[in-house]
PDB file of N, CA and C in Angstrom:
ATOM      1  N   ASP A 744      -4.724 -18.238  -1.297  1.00  0.00           N
ATOM      2  CA  ASP A 744      -5.484 -18.332   0.281  1.00  0.00           C
ATOM      3  C   ASP A 744      -5.170 -16.911   0.654  1.00  0.00           C
ATOM      4  N   GLU A 745      -6.243 -16.524   0.998  1.00  0.00           N
ATOM      5  CA  GLU A 745      -6.607 -15.233   1.552  1.00  0.00           C
ATOM      6  C   GLU A 745      -5.896 -14.474   2.730  1.00  0.00           C
ATOM      7  N   SER A 746      -5.344 -15.472   3.599  1.00  0.00           N
ATOM      8  CA  SER A 746      -4.738 -15.291   4.736  1.00  0.00           C
ATOM      9  C   SER A 746      -3.378 -15.017   4.704  1.00  0.00           C
ATOM     10  N   GLU A 747      -3.059 -16.139   3.677  1.00  0.00           N
ATOM     11  CA  GLU A 747      -1.433 -15.840   3.331  1.00  0.00           C
ATOM     12  C   GLU A 747      -1.210 -14.631   2.820  1.00  0.00           C
ATOM     13  N   GLU A 748      -2.168 -14.282   1.867  1.00  0.00           N
ATOM     14  CA  GLU A 748      -2.113 -13.019   1.112  1.00  0.00           C
ATOM     15  C   GLU A 748      -1.716 -11.461   1.827  1.00  0.00           C
ATOM     16  N   SER A 749      -2.770 -12.111   2.818  1.00  0.00           N
ATOM     17  CA  SER A 749      -2.580 -10.717   4.084  1.00  0.00           C
ATOM     18  C   SER A 749      -1.741 -10.795   4.897  1.00  0.00           C
ATOM     19  N   THR A 750      -1.049 -12.020   5.525  1.00  0.00           N
ATOM     20  CA  THR A 750       0.067 -12.317   6.095  1.00  0.00           C
ATOM     21  C   THR A 750       1.366 -11.521   5.052  1.00  0.00           C
ATOM     22  N   GLY A 751       1.401 -11.698   3.877  1.00  0.00           N
ATOM     23  CA  GLY A 751       2.393 -11.330   3.449  1.00  0.00           C
ATOM     24  C   GLY A 751       2.456  -9.978   3.177  1.00  0.00           C
ATOM     25  N   ARG A 752       1.418  -9.317   2.668  1.00  0.00           N
ATOM     26  CA  ARG A 752       0.994  -7.876   2.960  1.00  0.00           C
ATOM     27  C   ARG A 752       1.538  -7.284   4.178  1.00  0.00           C
ATOM     28  N   GLU A 753       0.984  -7.775   5.034  1.00  0.00           N
ATOM     29  CA  GLU A 753       1.874  -7.077   6.463  1.00  0.00           C
ATOM     30  C   GLU A 753       3.037  -7.488   6.422  1.00  0.00           C
ATOM     31  N   ALA A 754       3.747  -8.528   6.042  1.00  0.00           N
ATOM     32  CA  ALA A 754       5.306  -8.534   6.333  1.00  0.00           C
ATOM     33  C   ALA A 754       5.961  -7.470   5.753  1.00  0.00           C
ATOM     34  N   LEU A 755       5.382  -7.219   4.392  1.00  0.00           N
ATOM     35  CA  LEU A 755       5.992  -5.939   3.388  1.00  0.00           C
ATOM     36  C   LEU A 755       6.249  -5.033   4.307  1.00  0.00           C
ATOM     37  N   PHE A 756       4.765  -4.510   4.793  1.00  0.00           N
ATOM     38  CA  PHE A 756       4.826  -3.248   5.616  1.00  0.00           C
ATOM     39  C   PHE A 756       5.744  -3.006   6.792  1.00  0.00           C
ATOM     40  N   GLU A 757       5.629  -4.452   7.500  1.00  0.00           N
ATOM     41  CA  GLU A 757       6.668  -4.556   8.822  1.00  0.00           C
ATOM     42  C   GLU A 757       8.153  -4.576   8.426  1.00  0.00           C
ATOM     43  N   GLN A 758       8.734  -4.794   7.212  1.00  0.00           N
ATOM     44  CA  GLN A 758       9.960  -4.834   6.674  1.00  0.00           C
ATOM     45  C   GLN A 758      10.131  -3.634   6.369  1.00  0.00           C
ATOM     46  N   ALA A 759       9.130  -2.487   5.747  1.00  0.00           N
ATOM     47  CA  ALA A 759       9.519  -1.432   5.594  1.00  0.00           C
ATOM     48  C   ALA A 759       9.881  -0.410   6.559  1.00  0.00           C
ATOM     49  N   CYS A 760       8.922  -0.715   7.668  1.00  0.00           N
ATOM     50  CA  CYS A 760       9.226  -0.360   8.878  1.00  0.00           C
ATOM     51  C   CYS A 760      10.596  -0.175   9.619  1.00  0.00           C
ATOM     52  N   LEU A 761      10.660  -1.574   9.596  1.00  0.00           N
ATOM     53  CA  LEU A 761      12.238  -1.706  10.152  1.00  0.00           C
ATOM     54  C   LEU A 761      13.218  -1.223   9.429  1.00  0.00           C
ATOM     55  N   ASN A 762      13.015  -1.128   7.978  1.00  0.00           N
ATOM     56  CA  ASN A 762      14.414  -0.537   7.324  1.00  0.00           C
ATOM     57  C   ASN A 762      14.568   1.006   7.849  1.00  0.00           C
ATOM     58  N   GLY A 763      13.430   1.381   8.032  1.00  0.00           N
ATOM     59  CA  GLY A 763      13.493   2.768   8.277  1.00  0.00           C
ATOM     60  C   GLY A 763      13.384   3.140  10.063  1.00  0.00           C
ATOM     61  N   ALA A 764      13.584   2.365  10.683  1.00  0.00           N
ATOM     62  CA  ALA A 764      13.357   2.445  12.334  1.00  0.00           C
ATOM     63  C   ALA A 764      14.618   3.509  12.935  1.00  0.00           C
ATOM     64  N   GLY A 765      15.635   3.346  12.443  1.00  0.00           N
ATOM     65  CA  GLY A 765      16.912   3.853  12.776  1.00  0.00           C
ATOM     66  C   GLY A 765      17.016   5.545  12.534  1.00  0.00           C
ATOM     67  N   LYS A 766      16.151   5.958  11.375  1.00  0.00           N
ATOM     68  CA  LYS A 766      16.007   7.402  11.441  1.00  0.00           C
ATOM     69  C   LYS A 766      14.738   7.849  11.975  1.00  0.00           C
ATOM     70  N   ILE A 767      13.917   7.098  11.818  1.00  0.00           N
ATOM     71  CA  ILE A 767      12.408   7.672  12.706  1.00  0.00           C
ATOM     72  C   ILE A 767      12.814   7.535  14.066  1.00  0.00           C
ATOM     73  N   SER A 768      13.420   6.988  14.855  1.00  0.00           N
ATOM     74  CA  SER A 768      13.733   6.976  16.043  1.00  0.00           C
ATOM     75  C   SER A 768      14.443   8.099  16.777  1.00  0.00           C
ATOM     76  N   LYS A 769      15.084   8.661  15.407  1.00  0.00           N
ATOM     77  CA  LYS A 769      15.868   9.936  16.028  1.00  0.00           C
ATOM     78  C   LYS A 769      15.026  11.121  15.837  1.00  0.00           C
ATOM     79  N   MET A 770      13.807  10.910  15.411  1.00  0.00           N
ATOM     80  CA  MET A 770      12.661  12.367  14.952  1.00  0.00           C
ATOM     81  C   MET A 770      12.282  12.554  16.672  1.00  0.00           C
ATOM     82  N   ASP A 771      11.795  13.847  16.850  1.00  0.00           N
ATOM     83  CA  ASP A 771      10.741  14.214  17.944  1.00  0.00           C
ATOM     84  C   ASP A 771       9.431  13.136  17.568  1.00  0.00           C
ATOM     85  N   ILE A 772       8.854  13.210  19.096  1.00  0.00           N
ATOM     86  CA  ILE A 772       7.744  12.133  19.337  1.00  0.00           C
ATOM     87  C   ILE A 772       6.779  12.884  18.457  1.00  0.00           C
ATOM     88  N   GLU A 773       6.572  13.799  18.428  1.00  0.00           N
ATOM     89  CA  GLU A 773       5.135  14.838  17.388  1.00  0.00           C
ATOM     90  C   GLU A 773       5.703  14.120  16.028  1.00  0.00           C
ATOM     91  N   GLU A 774       6.809  14.283  15.341  1.00  0.00           N
ATOM     92  CA  GLU A 774       6.925  13.737  14.091  1.00  0.00           C
ATOM     93  C   GLU A 774       6.820  12.243  14.090  1.00  0.00           C
ATOM     94  N   ARG A 775       7.200  11.710  14.943  1.00  0.00           N
ATOM     95  CA  ARG A 775       6.771  10.114  14.907  1.00  0.00           C
ATOM     96  C   ARG A 775       5.459   9.775  14.728  1.00  0.00           C
ATOM     97  N   ALA A 776       4.652  10.446  15.586  1.00  0.00           N
ATOM     98  CA  ALA A 776       3.459  10.268  15.513  1.00  0.00           C
ATOM     99  C   ALA A 776       2.342  10.805  14.848  1.00  0.00           C
ATOM    100  N   LYS A 777       3.139  11.815  13.811  1.00  0.00           N
ATOM    101  CA  LYS A 777       2.228  12.126  12.762  1.00  0.00           C
ATOM    102  C   LYS A 777       2.480  11.025  11.617  1.00  0.00           C
ATOM    103  N   ARG A 778       3.774  10.703  11.628  1.00  0.00           N
ATOM    104  CA  ARG A 778       4.212   9.829  10.384  1.00  0.00           C
ATOM    105  C   ARG A 778       3.432   8.472  10.559  1.00  0.00           C
ATOM    106  N   ALA A 779       3.116   7.935  11.890  1.00  0.00           N
ATOM    107  CA  ALA A 779       2.503   6.869  12.084  1.00  0.00           C
ATOM    108  C   ALA A 779       1.169   7.021  11.786  1.00  0.00           C
ATOM    109  N   MET A 780       0.302   8.120  12.027  1.00  0.00           N
ATOM    110  CA  MET A 780      -0.875   8.104  11.839  1.00  0.00           C
ATOM    111  C   MET A 780      -1.299   8.386  10.339  1.00  0.00           C
ATOM    112  N   LEU A 781      -0.458   8.977   9.607  1.00  0.00           N
ATOM    113  CA  LEU A 781      -0.308   8.930   8.097  1.00  0.00           C
ATOM    114  C   LEU A 781       0.207   7.577   7.589  1.00  0.00           C
ATOM    115  N   ALA A 782       0.913   6.611   8.007  1.00  0.00           N
ATOM    116  CA  ALA A 782       1.456   6.003   7.240  1.00  0.00           C
ATOM    117  C   ALA A 782       0.536   4.744   7.613  1.00  0.00           C
ATOM    118  N   GLU A 783      -0.273   4.754   8.461  1.00  0.00           N
ATOM    119  CA  GLU A 783      -1.496   3.887   8.929  1.00  0.00           C
ATOM    120  C   GLU A 783      -2.693   4.211   8.064  1.00  0.00           C
ATOM    121  N   ALA A 784      -2.824   5.518   7.782  1.00  0.00           N
ATOM    122  CA  ALA A 784      -3.882   5.875   6.626  1.00  0.00           C
ATOM    123  C   ALA A 784      -3.493   5.163   5.216  1.00  0.00           C
ATOM    124  N   VAL A 785      -1.949   5.680   4.989  1.00  0.00           N
ATOM    125  CA  VAL A 785      -1.560   5.372   3.554  1.00  0.00           C
ATOM    126  C   VAL A 785      -1.993   3.579   3.397  1.00  0.00           C
ATOM    127  N   GLU A 786      -1.879   3.004   4.434  1.00  0.00           N
ATOM    128  CA  GLU A 786      -1.460   1.479   4.785  1.00  0.00           C
ATOM    129  C   GLU A 786      -3.055   0.972   3.970  1.00  0.00           C
ATOM    130  N   ASP A 787      -4.092   1.744   4.801  1.00  0.00           N
ATOM    131  CA  ASP A 787      -5.491   1.344   4.545  1.00  0.00           C
ATOM    132  C   ASP A 787      -5.898   1.438   3.355  1.00  0.00           C
ATOM    133  N   GLN A 788      -5.445   2.922   2.567  1.00  0.00           N
ATOM    134  CA  GLN A 788      -5.552   2.897   1.168  1.00  0.00           C
ATOM    135  C   GLN A 788      -5.268   2.283   0.323  1.00  0.00           C
ATOM    136  N   ILE A 789      -3.835   1.422   0.681  1.00  0.00           N
ATOM    137  CA  ILE A 789      -3.256   0.656   0.090  1.00  0.00           C
ATOM    138  C   ILE A 789      -4.297  -0.646  -0.299  1.00  0.00           C
ATOM    139  N   PHE A 790      -4.519  -0.993   1.186  1.00  0.00           N
ATOM    140  CA  PHE A 790      -5.579  -2.557   0.944  1.00  0.00           C
ATOM    141  C   PHE A 790      -6.733  -2.169   0.573  1.00  0.00           C
ATOM    142  N   SER A 791      -7.082  -0.682   0.726  1.00  0.00           N
ATOM    143  CA  SER A 791      -8.671  -0.918  -0.303  1.00  0.00           C
ATOM    144  C   SER A 791      -8.441  -0.664  -1.909  1.00  0.00           C
ATOM    145  N   LEU A 792      -7.153  -0.236  -2.089  1.00  0.00           N
ATOM    146  CA  LEU A 792      -7.042  -0.047  -3.561  1.00  0.00           C
ATOM    147  C   LEU A 792      -6.999  -1.580  -4.215  1.00  0.00           C
ATOM    148  N   GLU A 793      -5.950  -2.396  -3.310  1.00  0.00           N
ATOM    149  CA  GLU A 793      -5.608  -3.527  -3.580  1.00  0.00           C
ATOM    150  C   GLU A 793      -7.048  -4.504  -3.792  1.00  0.00           C
ATOM    151  N   ASP A 794      -8.030  -4.651  -2.839  1.00  0.00           N
ATOM    152  CA  ASP A 794      -9.471  -5.241  -2.839  1.00  0.00           C
ATOM    153  C   ASP A 794     -10.259  -4.804  -4.075  1.00  0.00           C
ATOM    154  N   LYS A 795     -10.184  -3.403  -4.145  1.00  0.00           N
ATOM    155  CA  LYS A 795     -10.851  -2.857  -5.426  1.00  0.00           C
ATOM    156  C   LYS A 795     -10.133  -3.476  -6.633  1.00  0.00           C
ATOM    157  N   LEU A 796      -8.745  -3.673  -6.873  1.00  0.00           N
ATOM    158  CA  LEU A 796      -8.510  -4.412  -7.936  1.00  0.00           C
ATOM    159  C   LEU A 796      -8.599  -5.941  -8.164  1.00  0.00           C
ATOM    160  N   GLU A 797      -8.744  -6.336  -7.075  1.00  0.00           N
ATOM    161  CA  GLU A 797      -9.023  -7.634  -7.080  1.00  0.00           C
ATOM    162  C   GLU A 797     -10.444  -7.768  -7.429  1.00  0.00           C
ATOM    163  N   GLU A 798     -11.566  -7.112  -7.079  1.00  0.00           N
ATOM    164  CA  GLU A 798     -12.907  -7.613  -7.728  1.00  0.00           C
ATOM    165  C   GLU A 798     -13.099  -7.213  -9.055  1.00  0.00           C
ATOM    166  N   MET A 799     -11.987  -6.178  -9.596  1.00  0.00           N
ATOM    167  CA  MET A 799     -11.994  -5.882 -11.094  1.00  0.00           C
ATOM    168  C   MET A 799     -11.720  -7.021 -11.643  1.00  0.00           C
ATOM    169  N   ILE A 800     -10.638  -7.755 -11.200  1.00  0.00           N
ATOM    170  CA  ILE A 800      -9.946  -8.787 -11.876  1.00  0.00           C
ATOM    171  C   ILE A 800      -9.837  -9.947 -11.306  1.00  0.00           C
ATOM    172  N   PRO A 801     -11.382 -10.559 -10.956  1.00  0.00           N
ATOM    173  CA  PRO A 801     -11.271 -11.395  -9.738  1.00  0.00           C
ATOM    174  C   PRO A 801     -10.506 -13.173 -10.598  1.00  0.00           C
ATOM    175  N   ASP A 802     -10.211 -13.233 -11.522  1.00  0.00           N
ATOM    176  CA  ASP A 802      -9.377 -14.279 -11.801  1.00  0.00           C
ATOM    177  C   ASP A 802      -8.025 -14.114 -12.339  1.00  0.00           C
ATOM    178  N   GLY A 803      -7.678 -12.921 -11.811  1.00  0.00           N
ATOM    179  CA  GLY A 803      -6.131 -12.208 -12.191  1.00  0.00           C
ATOM    180  C   GLY A 803      -5.763 -11.948 -13.436  1.00  0.00           C
ATOM    181  N   GLU A 804      -6.545 -12.355 -14.363  1.00  0.00           N
ATOM    182  CA  GLU A 804      -6.147 -12.211 -15.661  1.00  0.00           C
ATOM    183  C   GLU A 804      -6.458 -10.477 -16.045  1.00  0.00           C
ATOM    184  N   ILE A 805      -5.795 -10.146 -17.156  1.00  0.00           N
ATOM    185  CA  ILE A 805      -5.811  -8.720 -17.505  1.00  0.00           C
ATOM    186  C   ILE A 805      -7.064  -8.615 -18.482  1.00  0.00           C
ATOM    187  N   PRO A 806      -7.692  -7.721 -18.048  1.00  0.00           N
ATOM    188  CA  PRO A 806      -9.281  -7.701 -18.934  1.00  0.00           C
ATOM    189  C   PRO A 806      -9.059  -7.118 -20.396  1.00  0.00           C
ATOM    190  N   THR A 807      -9.922  -7.906 -21.317  1.00  0.00           N
ATOM    191  CA  THR A 807      -9.772  -7.532 -22.297  1.00  0.00           C
ATOM    192  C   THR A 807     -10.717  -6.309 -22.900  1.00  0.00           C
ATOM    193  N   ASP A 808     -11.272  -5.878 -22.196  1.00  0.00           N
ATOM    194  CA  ASP A 808     -12.260  -4.818 -22.343  1.00  0.00           C
ATOM    195  C   ASP A 808     -11.169  -3.540 -22.096  1.00  0.00           C
ATOM    196  N   ALA A 809     -11.153  -2.200 -22.895  1.00  0.00           N
ATOM    197  CA  ALA A 809     -10.551  -1.767 -22.997  1.00  0.00           C
ATOM    198  C   ALA A 809     -10.419  -0.905 -21.785  1.00  0.00           C
ATOM    199  N   ILE A 810     -11.713  -0.574 -21.685  1.00  0.00           N
ATOM    200  CA  ILE A 810     -12.074   0.602 -20.391  1.00  0.00           C
ATOM    201  C   ILE A 810     -11.806  -0.050 -19.325  1.00  0.00           C
ATOM    202  N   LEU A 811     -12.286  -1.388 -19.068  1.00  0.00           N
ATOM    203  CA  LEU A 811     -11.779  -2.177 -17.714  1.00  0.00           C
ATOM    204  C   LEU A 811     -10.384  -2.182 -17.605  1.00  0.00           C
ATOM    205  N   ARG A 812      -9.697  -2.465 -18.631  1.00  0.00           N
ATOM    206  CA  ARG A 812      -8.178  -2.337 -18.605  1.00  0.00           C
ATOM    207  C   ARG A 812      -7.390  -1.007 -18.094  1.00  0.00           C
ATOM    208  N   ASP A 813      -7.836   0.047 -18.679  1.00  0.00           N
ATOM    209  CA  ASP A 813      -7.740   1.170 -18.186  1.00  0.00           C
ATOM    210  C   ASP A 813      -7.920   1.532 -16.972  1.00  0.00           C
ATOM    211  N   LYS A 814      -9.193   1.176 -16.197  1.00  0.00           N
ATOM    212  CA  LYS A 814      -9.197   1.225 -14.931  1.00  0.00           C
ATOM    213  C   LYS A 814      -8.243   0.518 -13.941  1.00  0.00           C
ATOM    214  N   CYS A 815      -8.310  -0.472 -14.387  1.00  0.00           N
ATOM    215  CA  CYS A 815      -7.228  -1.544 -13.597  1.00  0.00           C
ATOM    216  C   CYS A 815      -5.773  -0.690 -13.454  1.00  0.00           C
ATOM    217  N   VAL A 816      -5.279  -0.293 -14.624  1.00  0.00           N
ATOM    218  CA  VAL A 816      -4.004   0.495 -14.950  1.00  0.00           C
ATOM    219  C   VAL A 816      -3.928   1.387 -13.778  1.00  0.00           C
ATOM    220  N   THR A 817      -5.329   1.930 -13.854  1.00  0.00           N
ATOM    221  CA  THR A 817      -4.984   3.311 -12.941  1.00  0.00           C
ATOM    222  C   THR A 817      -5.197   3.007 -11.703  1.00  0.00           C
ATOM    223  N   VAL A 818      -6.119   1.882 -11.103  1.00  0.00           N
ATOM    224  CA  VAL A 818      -6.031   1.341  -9.519  1.00  0.00           C
ATOM    225  C   VAL A 818      -4.536   0.792  -9.144  1.00  0.00           C
ATOM    226  N   ALA A 819      -3.761   0.256 -10.401  1.00  0.00           N
ATOM    227  CA  ALA A 819      -2.335  -0.068 -10.265  1.00  0.00           C
ATOM    228  C   ALA A 819      -1.526   0.792  -9.798  1.00  0.00           C
ATOM    229  N   ARG A 820      -1.575   2.100 -10.709  1.00  0.00           N
ATOM    230  CA  ARG A 820      -0.654   3.029 -10.534  1.00  0.00           C
ATOM    231  C   ARG A 820      -0.898   3.913  -8.976  1.00  0.00           C
ATOM    232  N   GLU A 821      -2.241   3.963  -8.589  1.00  0.00           N
ATOM    233  CA  GLU A 821      -2.388   4.663  -7.364  1.00  0.00           C
ATOM    234  C   GLU A 821      -2.121   3.548  -6.052  1.00  0.00           C
ATOM    235  N   ILE A 822      -1.965   2.578  -6.389  1.00  0.00           N
ATOM    236  CA  ILE A 822      -1.388   1.426  -5.416  1.00  0.00           C
ATOM    237  C   ILE A 822      -0.023   1.741  -5.532  1.00  0.00           C
ATOM    238  N   LYS A 823       0.894   1.858  -6.643  1.00  0.00           N
ATOM    239  CA  LYS A 823       2.218   2.179  -6.596  1.00  0.00           C
ATOM    240  C   LYS A 823       2.521   3.481  -6.247  1.00  0.00           C
ATOM    241  N   ASN A 824       1.704   4.388  -6.199  1.00  0.00           N
ATOM    242  CA  ASN A 824       1.973   5.687  -5.541  1.00  0.00           C
ATOM    243  C   ASN A 824       1.679   5.900  -3.971  1.00  0.00           C
ATOM    244  N   ALA A 825       0.887   4.828  -3.789  1.00  0.00           N
ATOM    245  CA  ALA A 825       0.538   4.832  -2.478  1.00  0.00           C
ATOM    246  C   ALA A 825       1.852   4.300  -1.399  1.00  0.00           C
ATOM    247  N   GLN A 826       2.430   3.017  -2.055  1.00  0.00           N
ATOM    248  CA  GLN A 826       3.199   2.253  -1.789  1.00  0.00           C
ATOM    249  C   GLN A 826       4.631   3.425  -1.435  1.00  0.00           C
ATOM    250  N   GLY A 827       4.875   4.071  -2.563  1.00  0.00           N
ATOM    251  CA  GLY A 827       6.057   5.165  -2.493  1.00  0.00           C
ATOM    252  C   GLY A 827       5.731   6.072  -1.051  1.00  0.00           C
ATOM    253  N   ASN A 828       4.542   6.746  -1.312  1.00  0.00           N
ATOM    254  CA  ASN A 828       4.103   7.274   0.150  1.00  0.00           C
ATOM    255  C   ASN A 828       4.496   6.654   1.122  1.00  0.00           C
ATOM    256  N   TYR A 829       4.023   5.483   1.291  1.00  0.00           N
ATOM    257  CA  TYR A 829       4.326   4.804   2.349  1.00  0.00           C
ATOM    258  C   TYR A 829       5.497   4.551   2.861  1.00  0.00           C
ATOM    259  N   GLN A 830       6.629   4.095   1.917  1.00  0.00           N
ATOM    260  CA  GLN A 830       7.815   4.013   2.297  1.00  0.00           C
ATOM    261  C   GLN A 830       8.553   5.293   2.570  1.00  0.00           C
ATOM    262  N   SER A 831       8.424   6.281   1.912  1.00  0.00           N
ATOM    263  CA  SER A 831       8.992   7.827   2.348  1.00  0.00           C
ATOM    264  C   SER A 831       8.429   8.202   3.573  1.00  0.00           C
ATOM    265  N   LEU A 832       7.210   7.787   4.291  1.00  0.00           N
ATOM    266  CA  LEU A 832       6.665   8.092   5.814  1.00  0.00           C
ATOM    267  C   LEU A 832       7.607   7.102   6.760  1.00  0.00           C
ATOM    268  N   VAL A 833       7.530   5.624   6.316  1.00  0.00           N
ATOM    269  CA  VAL A 833       8.423   4.994   7.374  1.00  0.00           C
ATOM    270  C   VAL A 833       9.966   4.695   7.317  1.00  0.00           C
ATOM    271  N   ASN A 834      10.481   5.452   6.213  1.00  0.00           N
ATOM    272  CA  ASN A 834      11.725   5.812   6.251  1.00  0.00           C
ATOM    273  C   ASN A 834      12.399   6.762   6.482  1.00  0.00           C
ATOM    274  N   GLY A 835      11.832   7.648   6.921  1.00  0.00           N
ATOM    275  CA  GLY A 835      12.351   8.874   7.328  1.00  0.00           C
ATOM    276  C   GLY A 835      12.817   9.836   6.128  1.00  0.00           C
TER     277      GLY A 835
END
């Protein structure tokens, strides 16, 4: 279900923010604002990439076509990198 998936995504982002709240609260307001804006942009990027990957493999199975499979792997790596960037931003 799409709404459950969206709720799960949001919960992961919220948990990441909570994990870093202590460090972030000690930063000056400008740094916190900058990190918040960047984190929001990265979050949007992650959602976009996840949607793109879902469009590429709507049935959830690994494509047999090598070119499409390589594209899927590339998008999955981009998601993983963006998630790492997000964690760095929200965990201080």
